[in-house]
Structure formats: structure tokens, C-alpha cells
Amino acid sequence: MTATQKKVVYRTCPLCEATCGLELHLEDREITLVRGDRDDVFSHGFLCPKGTALKGLEADPDRLRAPQVRRGDAWSEVSWDDAFAEVERGLTPILEQHGRDAVAVYLGNPNVHNLAGQMYNRVLLQALGTANIFSASTVDQMPKHVSSGLMFGGALSIPIADIDRTDYLLMLGANPFASNGSLMTAPDFPGRIRALRARGGKLVVVDPRRSKSAEEADEHLFIRPGTDAHFLFALAHTLFDEGLVALGRLEEHVNGFAEVQQLAKDFDPDTVAAICGIDADTIRRTARELAGAPHAAVYGRIGTCTQEYGTLASWLVDVCNVLTGNLDREGGAMFTKPAHGAANTGGTPGKGRGVRFGRRHSRVRGLPERFGELPVVCLAEEIQTPGEGQIRAMFTIAGNPVLSTPDSARLDRAVASLDFMVSVDIYRNETTRHANVILPPEGVLARGHYDIAFYTLAIRNIANYSPPSIELAPGEMSEWEILLRLAAIASGQGAAADPAALDDFVVAGLVDKAVGRGSNVEGRDSAELLESLSSRRGPERILDFMLRTGPYGDGFGADPDGLTLAALEAEPHGVDLGPLQPRVPEMLRTPSGKIELAPEPVVEDVARLRASLDRANGSSHVRGGDLASERAPAGRPALSRMARPAASEAMEMVLIGRRDLRSNNSWMHNVEILVKGKERCTLHLHPDDAARIGVVDGGQARVSSRTGEVEVVVEVTDAIMPGVVSIPHGWGHDANGAEMSVAARRPGVNSNVLADGELFDPLSGNAVLNGIPVRVAAAIPA
Ligand SMILES: Nc1nc2c(c(=O)[nH]1)N[C@H]1C(S)=C(S)[C@@H](COP(=O)(O)OP(=O)(O)OC[C@H]3O[C@@H](n4cnc5c(=O)[nH]c(N)nc54)[C@H](O)[C@@H]3O)O[C@H]1N2
Ligand SMILES: Nc1nc2c(c(=O)[nH]1)N[C@H]1C(S)=C(S)[C@@H](COP(=O)(O)OP(=O)(O)OC[C@H]3O[C@@H](n4cnc5c(=O)[nH]c(N)nc54)[C@H](O)[C@@H]3O)O[C@H]1N2
Ligand code: SF4
Ligand SMILES: [Mo]
């Protein structure tokens, strides 16, 4: 018998955007202890309960460890070769008979948390050649990509609030005390907020709920769901009205200033107050404080994106940053310069092609693509509507759309009706139970990690690579290899093709492109560069290449002190490349070389927002029944739905979501230590509303919308606005055929059966998940 191998390793936590450094104590393949890595250059020892739960996740007996094939309702474990052969058998005839678009892909959130997804999904997408690409982005941040693309010329040119140096943070629709931050990578967000306040700064939170972040703030403004754009426009109006606009050094870099001034005229605080529920004096004072603070930043997240005016709100966040001179300024909202490079660090500095939209449209509803993908609100109809181009097969990669996306009862039926489905996933859950083949990747410990996505959106320039902590177990396959083998099948090379050859091909393509133009290896010999990468394979080889050609890279010898993957391997606690630096105009990639403050598609959509002013003013006395009969048109839920019925009737309300510190969208509810204790999937209901409906704390309410109905446990709390209810998403683990035994014991309900696929932000195609019209009643016991 060999002795137990004990070791301590340092890894970046892959579970959320905060990128905390973990210190893991291992015995052989098992995690025995998780601690925050005190020497991590970014997180300095911070971790949250999910980080600790990595131990339970790795050990979870329900986590799939071998490929699964379904015949009817029966699942069996098969070898990798058999699994890929099954994929080839299922996929090939569909591609041959019905064409490339007959196969859809849905990419879920964990893809942005691992190297395989970041680097190899596009290889699979290219091999498939389908127009039917969907992802969690259109139930999340797509509006921010659209507004940033239009304003700055790149989907990922997203301004990041410089919270370590700001004096005033206006935060809308985010609850980093639960989420640990998003589109703003800042490990120990809570500590950074406390530091902001300790140095005399102010945090203002705008949210229909008094969230934990709101409790920790200097000021909390309750806002009616879906009215952030109105509120932000009223701030801009006040800035203009009171002569508080000061672009500073941005002046020469901005187009469209006069147009924004003109647009803001209609949104005076007195008009807007009635709509957003924040009084006019408070709006004016907030604008003055924002303008008066030496350094200030406006930051909006999920609550401002997943709503009816998601793109307008996302745009206005940055309009306010520009108008107060805080964009691209220390302590304001700045652009990260990531070590692995980005679209805005390559090519010609200061100018670019900008973004182009709507090259394709969805078949059934005609919704335009954004950045190569279609809105996920279209997925079910594209599966269910017969005709040329109908989706008959689907890949889901690290996604659980049956819980995560709107009208999920319908989507569940649609997915069940597919001719063939393949899931790359670690669980058999509500979505993957419908697959014919599930291909589970290796555990977290057996893979290398580097946060490509989140070091692009971080409050400092950070680079930190975690090598695999253990070898692949016998029978395990790494996710990048799975993706390449699927790509080989999709491109007709067959199930037995060698993924190594495809990997070589991918890298050679990247190198060729870089030597072609606009990089620190321009004009160099491709073969020489490939040779110096040749000791590595898979994601590590590509990462090394990216780092070396990135803005701090060694340029393959051009700068011997520059970054390489080897240099990062020598720094297990990461490398801190410093605070964010001003980057305008160098980072701009708009055709004009300017910040486009009033991009045309946005200006057009302002008309819709302006129309809502009249609608709201005309309908502020709407009674309960009126809204039930008024079927909201696409992209446009009715604005004012706070009407009150008599006691114990169904009440018209609006539904929003929330996150809990111990959850991770839908997929970590199978880890015991995260779900034990009090019920978390509850309906938050204001005491006044509870009294009207006739339901008490701990009772059951029935919540229904146009698309579905749930019965849910009520938590009466004055932390939520009257007229608004909240249910967290990612629950509803009672599906037949799923294999998540812990989650099934506390299933909760799926709030997305209530989310209406007809409601979306037209500019981005993003789903409306906050501000859904619902009726709430006491559930009558059966
Ligand atoms: N009502 C409402 N709905 C929402 C939201 C909301 O706020 N309200 N939020 C939305 C947001 S922001 C998001 S990002 C989406 C998330 O939507 P999805 O990405 O569709 O859902 P997740 O719950 O993140 O599911 C992740 C899947 O990946 C699997 N997985 C985990 N790790 C790995 C891995 O390493 N490799 C592979 N291959 N699979 C893995 C899990 O088992 C799970 O099946 O939900 C959205 N839905
Ligand atoms: N613990 C935990 N952490 C997570 C996740 C998780 O599921 N659990 N998911 C991760 C993912 S994928 C993401 S995208 C991020 C999201 O990170 P955040 O954006 O911080 O998400 P939430 O914590 O849901 O906070 C959103 C807030 O918006 C409020 N809100 C709802 N509607 C509106 C509105 O119309 N206007 C305004 N102003 N506010 C509104 C809600 O009440 C809520 O407090 O979190 C990530 N981190
Ligand atoms: S905050 Fe996010 S990155 Fe940090 S330990 Fe928790 S889950 Fe991991
Ligand atoms: Mo997300």
C-alpha cells in the first residue's frame, strides 16, 4: 500500500467572478480543507461559503464521472469511444438531411469560468456552422455588451467602477454582498465597500429590495422594477439643467453630446419621480452628489440588464459616468487592460470597425442576432415550429436552460421533443436529463485555470494561473478534449479523429493571425513561435501564446522581462499588474475614434422610453383587472402595475429575482452545506401586501403569469417594496429523471416558468427577468 500523498496547493476559485485565491489541502485526490489564500495578490485571503463548498462539489457522488447514454428512460455508463460513436450516429443524419441550422447550441454560464469553454467552444461552433447559437448571455449581460459595443466599439469594452479609489459609488440592480460582484471583478467586494465608507466615501444603492448591499450602504433608494433608465435619464437631465456637466479631458473624445442633452430634456425629475418611485428632490440631490464627488462611479448590473429597458439603462450608466467626467478617470469607471490581451488591446489603437448587428435573424420571430448569437427567448419556438431550419438537435455545454431561461415549462417540453441532444455537463439535471448522451468533463482540481473573462473586467490588472492540482483519474477526460472531439464529429472527421491534430490546427491559426498584423509578433516566423510553444498542449498552449502576445507579454523574446505562462507558473499567488490606467482614446475601436455618446440604435429606442412616460402618466390609476386583460406587447410589459385589489383576491404585482450567497444559479444546490438550514426559495412579500392577500409568513402563495404558475412559501418582509415580489431563480429540482439527490430533497420552485418569453429588451434581445407582471394570491390548500 502506498502512503497517502498530502499537499497544499493554491488555486483560483472558478465558481464566481470574484476570482478568489484558495489554499487547498489535499490528501491524494481529495480536498480536506479549503482556506482563503492570504498571499493571493488580489483576494488577500477572502473567500465565501461557496469557495469552501468546492470540497463538497468535488466529492459529490452525484457528479458524473463517466459518459452516460440514454435509451428511453434508462441510462447507462459507457466508454468514451462508445459515447462519441453514439454522438456521431445521432448527429450525422440530422446534419445531412436537415442542414447545419438544424443543430442548436446553448452555452451556459460556467463556460466563462473555465479555459476549455473560453478557448474551444468557438472551434465547435465553427465546425457546426449553425446560426442557432444561444447562450446565458441573453438572460444576463447582453445589454451591456450592446451599449459598450456601440459606445466604445467592443462588446467587452465595459467600464469598470474603480471602487478602491472612488469617493462615491451609485450602484443599481446589483447585490455584491450576495453575488460577490459581476462585470466588476473585485474579490472581497464587501471589504472594499467598507474601505470606501471608512475613507469617507458614500455608497448609494438603487434596488426595489433592501438587499444586504442596501443595508450596508449610506443610502438606499427603492425603485420600481424596470425604471432605472428613467431614473438615470433624470440624473442626466439634472446635470444639464443645473450646469453640472463637466466632461474634462473627455471633451475632445466624445461624439453626440448635444444629442444626449436634447434627449434628456423630456426626463425631468418631476415627471420621472412618479414612474420610478423616487421623489424629484432625491433625484436632483443624487445628481448633485454624483457631480460633486471628487471621484464617482455609476455601476449597474443584473437588475438593470434583465429588464424592459436593459440596453438603455446600461447605456445611461455610462452616459452619467461621461457627463460627470468620471469615465476613464481614477476613482471613476475605467477600462481594464488584461494580460492575455483583448479586442481593445490589439489592432490599430484608437479606431476600429465598431460593432455590426442584425446580420441574421431568428427564423420564427425574426429577432436579430447580437455578437453572433440569437436571443434565448426564441429557443423554444425554434424547436417547436416546423419548417425549413427547424432545430432538431441541440448541444448544451455547461448550461441548464430549463431552469435558467424564460417560459421554462414550454422550453422543457421543447427540449424533450428534440430528435437528438448532447450535453457536456457534470450533472444529470433538469436540462441534461433530456440528452441522449452526457459527456462529463474532469473535476475542477484536474484542470488548469486562468480567468480569461474576469481578468478582462477586473478592478486591477491581474494575472494568475493555477496549474492542474492532480492528474486526470483513469477514465476522466478533460473538457477541452471533449469539445475538440465533438468539433471533429461536427466537421465530418468522425468520432475517431485525433483531437491533438485539431488542437495543433487551432493554435497554428492563432499564430498565423498574430504574425499577420497588429501584435507584438507582427512579421515574425510562425514556425519559430509554434516551436517555442511546443512543450504545451491544449488550453495552456493557447494561454501561453495569449500572454506572450498580450500587452505585458514577452513577445516571444522581444521583451525578456515580459509575461509568459512560465512566469505565472512561478507565481502561485498571482501577479498584480497594478491599478487601472486611463485608456481613452487608445482603447476605442469605434469607426470615428470617439466615444459615441448617442449611438443611433440607442437614440431610436429612447422613443420607446419616452412613450412610457405618457403611458405611465395616463395609467397611474390602473386597477388590478386592467392589466390582466392588457397583454403586454413584445419587449414592453406594462409600467404601472401597483394596483390594489380587495382582500384575499389575486393581486397584480411585479416579480423580480434575487441571489443568495450560498447558491450559484441552478447548479450548486446538490452540495449539502450550501442548502442546509432555512428554506431559501421563498416569495418575498411586503407586510401590507401579505395582509391584503391574506397570507402569513410561512404560508403558501400562488403566483401566476401569462406563461405559468407556481406555489411558493411566503416570507413576509418589509425589505421589499409594496407591489413587488421576489423569488430567486435556479430552483425547481423536482424533475423526473434528474439525478441530484440532495437538491431533490429541497427542490424549491422554478421562477422562470413565470418569466414570459414575449418580454425582452428589443435592442439586445435580452429577456425580462425583473419586472414580470404576475398575480399573487393565497394558495388554497387542496
Ligand atoms: N429569473 C432569473 N433567471 C435567471 C437569472 C436571474 O437573475 N433571474 N440569472 C441569469 C443568469 S445571470 C445566468 S448566468 C443564467 C445561468 O444559466 P445557465 O448557465 O443555463 O445555468 P447554470 O445554473 O449556471 O447551469 C450551469 C450548468 O453547467 C454545469 N456545469 C458546472 N460546471 C461545469 C463545468 O466545469 N463544465 C461543464 N461542462 N458543465 C458544468 C452545471 O451542472 C449546470 O448544468 O441564469 C439566468 N437566469
Ligand atoms: N451567490 C451567488 N453569486 C452569484 C450568482 C449566484 O447565483 N449566486 N450568480 C452569478 C452570476 S451568473 C451573475 S450574472 C451575478 C449577478 O450579480 P448581481 O447583479 O449582483 O446579482 P443579484 O445578487 O441578483 O442582484 C441584483 C439586484 O437587482 C435588484 N433588482 C431587481 N430588479 C431591479 C430593477 O428593475 N432595478 C434595480 N435597480 N434593481 C433591481 C434585485 O433586487 C437584486 O438585489 O452573480 C454571480 N454571483
Ligand atoms: S466569492 Fe466567488 S470566487 Fe470567491 S470564494 Fe466565493 S465563489 Fe469563489
Ligand atoms: Mo450571470
mmCIF file of N, CA and C in Angstrom, residues 642-703:
data_model
loop_
_atom_site.group_PDB
_atom_site.id
_atom_site.type_symbol
_atom_site.label_atom_id
_atom_site.label_comp_id
_atom_site.label_asym_id
_atom_site.label_seq_id
_atom_site.Cartn_x
_atom_site.Cartn_y
_atom_site.Cartn_z
ATOM 1 N N MET A 642 -49.033 48.594 -9.854
ATOM 2 C CA MET A 642 -49.037 48.527 -8.403
ATOM 3 C C MET A 642 -50.460 48.663 -7.842
ATOM 4 N N ALA A 643 -51.438 48.231 -8.623
ATOM 5 C CA ALA A 643 -52.816 48.426 -8.192
ATOM 6 C C ALA A 643 -53.203 47.418 -7.114
ATOM 7 N N ARG A 644 -54.158 47.814 -6.301
ATOM 8 C CA ARG A 644 -54.539 47.014 -5.139
ATOM 9 C C ARG A 644 -55.948 46.455 -5.247
ATOM 10 N N PRO A 645 -56.134 45.165 -5.170
ATOM 11 C CA PRO A 645 -57.479 44.614 -5.143
ATOM 12 C C PRO A 645 -57.985 44.521 -3.699
ATOM 13 N N ALA A 646 -59.196 44.093 -3.535
ATOM 14 C CA ALA A 646 -59.737 43.861 -2.206
ATOM 15 C C ALA A 646 -59.060 42.639 -1.594
ATOM 16 N N ALA A 647 -59.200 42.492 -0.252
ATOM 17 C CA ALA A 647 -58.527 41.407 0.459
ATOM 18 C C ALA A 647 -58.854 40.045 -0.145
ATOM 19 N N SER A 648 -57.861 39.171 -0.091
ATOM 20 C CA SER A 648 -57.938 37.764 -0.481
ATOM 21 C C SER A 648 -58.273 37.516 -1.951
ATOM 22 N N GLU A 649 -58.176 38.548 -2.759
ATOM 23 C CA GLU A 649 -58.207 38.333 -4.202
ATOM 24 C C GLU A 649 -56.782 38.196 -4.702
ATOM 25 N N ALA A 650 -56.654 37.761 -5.944
ATOM 26 C CA ALA A 650 -55.341 37.790 -6.558
ATOM 27 C C ALA A 650 -54.948 39.235 -6.775
ATOM 28 N N MET A 651 -53.700 39.548 -6.476
ATOM 29 C CA MET A 651 -53.224 40.913 -6.618
ATOM 30 C C MET A 651 -52.257 41.008 -7.786
ATOM 31 N N GLU A 652 -52.384 42.061 -8.575
ATOM 32 C CA GLU A 652 -51.434 42.326 -9.661
ATOM 33 C C GLU A 652 -50.150 42.865 -9.063
ATOM 34 N N MET A 653 -49.070 42.191 -9.308
ATOM 35 C CA MET A 653 -47.797 42.664 -8.764
ATOM 36 C C MET A 653 -46.722 42.470 -9.830
ATOM 37 N N VAL A 654 -45.482 42.854 -9.505
ATOM 38 C CA VAL A 654 -44.393 42.540 -10.428
ATOM 39 C C VAL A 654 -43.348 41.692 -9.711
ATOM 40 N N LEU A 655 -42.832 40.755 -10.478
ATOM 41 C CA LEU A 655 -41.875 39.787 -9.931
ATOM 42 C C LEU A 655 -40.454 40.201 -10.282
ATOM 43 N N ILE A 656 -39.580 40.121 -9.294
ATOM 44 C CA ILE A 656 -38.141 40.276 -9.544
ATOM 45 C C ILE A 656 -37.427 39.058 -8.953
ATOM 46 N N GLY A 657 -36.136 38.956 -9.207
ATOM 47 C CA GLY A 657 -35.359 37.839 -8.667
ATOM 48 C C GLY A 657 -34.498 38.289 -7.502
ATOM 49 N N ARG A 658 -33.607 37.435 -7.077
ATOM 50 C CA ARG A 658 -32.558 37.783 -6.114
ATOM 51 C C ARG A 658 -31.580 36.626 -6.055
ATOM 52 N N ARG A 659 -30.428 36.872 -5.487
ATOM 53 C CA ARG A 659 -29.444 35.795 -5.303
ATOM 54 C C ARG A 659 -29.138 35.602 -3.834
ATOM 55 N N ASP A 660 -28.786 34.379 -3.507
ATOM 56 C CA ASP A 660 -28.370 34.060 -2.152
ATOM 57 C C ASP A 660 -26.885 33.728 -2.182
ATOM 58 N N LEU A 661 -26.190 34.139 -1.131
ATOM 59 C CA LEU A 661 -24.747 33.914 -1.047
ATOM 60 C C LEU A 661 -24.388 32.445 -1.270
ATOM 61 N N ARG A 662 -25.289 31.540 -0.862
ATOM 62 C CA ARG A 662 -24.968 30.113 -0.919
ATOM 63 C C ARG A 662 -25.452 29.405 -2.171
ATOM 64 N N SER A 663 -25.816 30.152 -3.191
ATOM 65 C CA SER A 663 -26.226 29.440 -4.401
ATOM 66 C C SER A 663 -25.374 29.896 -5.572
ATOM 67 N N ASN A 664 -25.445 29.150 -6.654
ATOM 68 C CA ASN A 664 -24.731 29.534 -7.865
ATOM 69 C C ASN A 664 -25.651 29.209 -9.028
ATOM 70 N N ASN A 665 -26.463 30.169 -9.395
ATOM 71 C CA ASN A 665 -27.517 29.909 -10.368
ATOM 72 C C ASN A 665 -28.207 28.598 -9.982
ATOM 73 N N SER A 666 -28.278 27.634 -10.913
ATOM 74 C CA SER A 666 -29.093 26.451 -10.602
ATOM 75 C C SER A 666 -28.299 25.257 -10.115
ATOM 76 N N TRP A 667 -26.961 25.366 -10.104
ATOM 77 C CA TRP A 667 -26.261 24.085 -10.116
ATOM 78 C C TRP A 667 -25.492 23.696 -8.861
ATOM 79 N N MET A 668 -25.541 24.503 -7.816
ATOM 80 C CA MET A 668 -24.815 24.074 -6.621
ATOM 81 C C MET A 668 -25.746 23.678 -5.471
ATOM 82 N N HIS A 669 -27.000 23.427 -5.812
ATOM 83 C CA HIS A 669 -27.953 23.035 -4.768
ATOM 84 C C HIS A 669 -27.819 21.573 -4.382
ATOM 85 N N ASN A 670 -26.865 20.893 -4.986
ATOM 86 C CA ASN A 670 -26.660 19.492 -4.594
ATOM 87 C C ASN A 670 -25.527 19.350 -3.587
ATOM 88 N N VAL A 671 -25.005 20.475 -3.150
ATOM 89 C CA VAL A 671 -23.929 20.430 -2.153
ATOM 90 C C VAL A 671 -24.560 20.745 -0.791
ATOM 91 N N GLU A 672 -24.563 19.734 0.057
ATOM 92 C CA GLU A 672 -25.305 19.774 1.319
ATOM 93 C C GLU A 672 -25.052 21.058 2.128
ATOM 94 N N ILE A 673 -23.794 21.413 2.326
ATOM 95 C CA ILE A 673 -23.559 22.560 3.226
ATOM 96 C C ILE A 673 -24.090 23.871 2.648
ATOM 97 N N LEU A 674 -24.373 23.898 1.371
ATOM 98 C CA LEU A 674 -24.916 25.131 0.799
ATOM 99 C C LEU A 674 -26.440 25.210 0.913
ATOM 100 N N VAL A 675 -27.089 24.072 1.062
ATOM 101 C CA VAL A 675 -28.560 24.116 1.075
ATOM 102 C C VAL A 675 -29.170 23.835 2.443
ATOM 103 N N LYS A 676 -28.319 23.432 3.404
ATOM 104 C CA LYS A 676 -28.927 23.135 4.707
ATOM 105 C C LYS A 676 -29.398 24.434 5.374
ATOM 106 N N GLY A 677 -30.187 24.285 6.437
ATOM 107 C CA GLY A 677 -30.691 25.480 7.117
ATOM 108 C C GLY A 677 -32.005 25.936 6.521
ATOM 109 N N LYS A 678 -32.284 27.215 6.701
ATOM 110 C CA LYS A 678 -33.627 27.680 6.351
ATOM 111 C C LYS A 678 -33.856 27.665 4.832
ATOM 112 N N GLU A 679 -35.125 27.494 4.504
ATOM 113 C CA GLU A 679 -35.570 27.478 3.103
ATOM 114 C C GLU A 679 -35.173 28.796 2.422
ATOM 115 N N ARG A 680 -34.566 28.686 1.247
ATOM 116 C CA ARG A 680 -34.121 29.908 0.580
ATOM 117 C C ARG A 680 -34.973 30.262 -0.642
ATOM 118 N N CYS A 681 -35.668 29.268 -1.165
ATOM 119 C CA CYS A 681 -36.514 29.559 -2.325
ATOM 120 C C CYS A 681 -37.890 29.997 -1.831
ATOM 121 N N THR A 682 -37.976 31.264 -1.421
ATOM 122 C CA THR A 682 -39.222 31.787 -0.866
ATOM 123 C C THR A 682 -39.671 33.017 -1.654
ATOM 124 N N LEU A 683 -40.955 33.346 -1.463
ATOM 125 C CA LEU A 683 -41.504 34.558 -2.068
ATOM 126 C C LEU A 683 -41.385 35.691 -1.060
ATOM 127 N N HIS A 684 -40.622 36.722 -1.392
ATOM 128 C CA HIS A 684 -40.584 37.901 -0.525
ATOM 129 C C HIS A 684 -41.802 38.772 -0.834
ATOM 130 N N LEU A 685 -42.501 39.131 0.231
ATOM 131 C CA LEU A 685 -43.770 39.851 0.084
ATOM 132 C C LEU A 685 -43.852 40.903 1.186
ATOM 133 N N HIS A 686 -44.228 42.108 0.803
ATOM 134 C CA HIS A 686 -44.331 43.196 1.779
ATOM 135 C C HIS A 686 -45.495 42.924 2.756
ATOM 136 N N PRO A 687 -45.344 43.308 4.035
ATOM 137 C CA PRO A 687 -46.420 43.040 5.020
ATOM 138 C C PRO A 687 -47.782 43.586 4.593
ATOM 139 N N ASP A 688 -47.827 44.774 3.998
ATOM 140 C CA ASP A 688 -49.112 45.341 3.573
ATOM 141 C C ASP A 688 -49.770 44.461 2.511
ATOM 142 N N ASP A 689 -48.937 43.986 1.588
ATOM 143 C CA ASP A 689 -49.466 43.126 0.523
ATOM 144 C C ASP A 689 -49.904 41.780 1.096
ATOM 145 N N ALA A 690 -49.116 41.275 2.059
ATOM 146 C CA ALA A 690 -49.472 39.992 2.685
ATOM 147 C C ALA A 690 -50.836 40.101 3.355
ATOM 148 N N ALA A 691 -51.062 41.231 4.010
ATOM 149 C CA ALA A 691 -52.343 41.432 4.687
ATOM 150 C C ALA A 691 -53.477 41.484 3.665
ATOM 151 N N ARG A 692 -53.230 42.177 2.574
ATOM 152 C CA ARG A 692 -54.278 42.298 1.549
ATOM 153 C C ARG A 692 -54.612 40.951 0.916
ATOM 154 N N ILE A 693 -53.572 40.200 0.659
ATOM 155 C CA ILE A 693 -53.798 38.911 0.000
ATOM 156 C C ILE A 693 -54.348 37.896 0.994
ATOM 157 N N GLY A 694 -54.025 38.127 2.273
ATOM 158 C CA GLY A 694 -54.479 37.185 3.290
ATOM 159 C C GLY A 694 -53.557 35.992 3.405
ATOM 160 N N VAL A 695 -52.258 36.270 3.469
ATOM 161 C CA VAL A 695 -51.299 35.183 3.620
ATOM 162 C C VAL A 695 -50.301 35.602 4.699
ATOM 163 N N VAL A 696 -49.850 34.629 5.471
ATOM 164 C CA VAL A 696 -48.925 34.952 6.558
ATOM 165 C C VAL A 696 -47.532 34.400 6.252
ATOM 166 N N ASP A 697 -46.593 34.883 7.024
ATOM 167 C CA ASP A 697 -45.221 34.403 6.903
ATOM 168 C C ASP A 697 -45.195 32.884 7.069
ATOM 169 N N GLY A 698 -44.572 32.202 6.163
ATOM 170 C CA GLY A 698 -44.532 30.734 6.212
ATOM 171 C C GLY A 698 -45.693 30.080 5.485
ATOM 172 N N GLY A 699 -46.692 30.880 5.105
ATOM 173 C CA GLY A 699 -47.824 30.336 4.339
ATOM 174 C C GLY A 699 -47.444 30.121 2.879
ATOM 175 N N GLN A 700 -48.429 29.695 2.092
ATOM 176 C CA GLN A 700 -48.164 29.427 0.674
ATOM 177 C C GLN A 700 -48.894 30.445 -0.182
ATOM 178 N N ALA A 701 -48.208 30.923 -1.194
ATOM 179 C CA ALA A 701 -48.859 31.812 -2.156
ATOM 180 C C ALA A 701 -48.845 31.157 -3.517
ATOM 181 N N ARG A 702 -49.844 31.505 -4.314
ATOM 182 C CA ARG A 702 -49.855 31.067 -5.706
ATOM 183 C C ARG A 702 -49.501 32.280 -6.567
ATOM 184 N N VAL A 703 -48.473 32.123 -7.366
ATOM 185 C CA VAL A 703 -48.022 33.210 -8.227
ATOM 186 C C VAL A 703 -48.207 32.752 -9.657
#
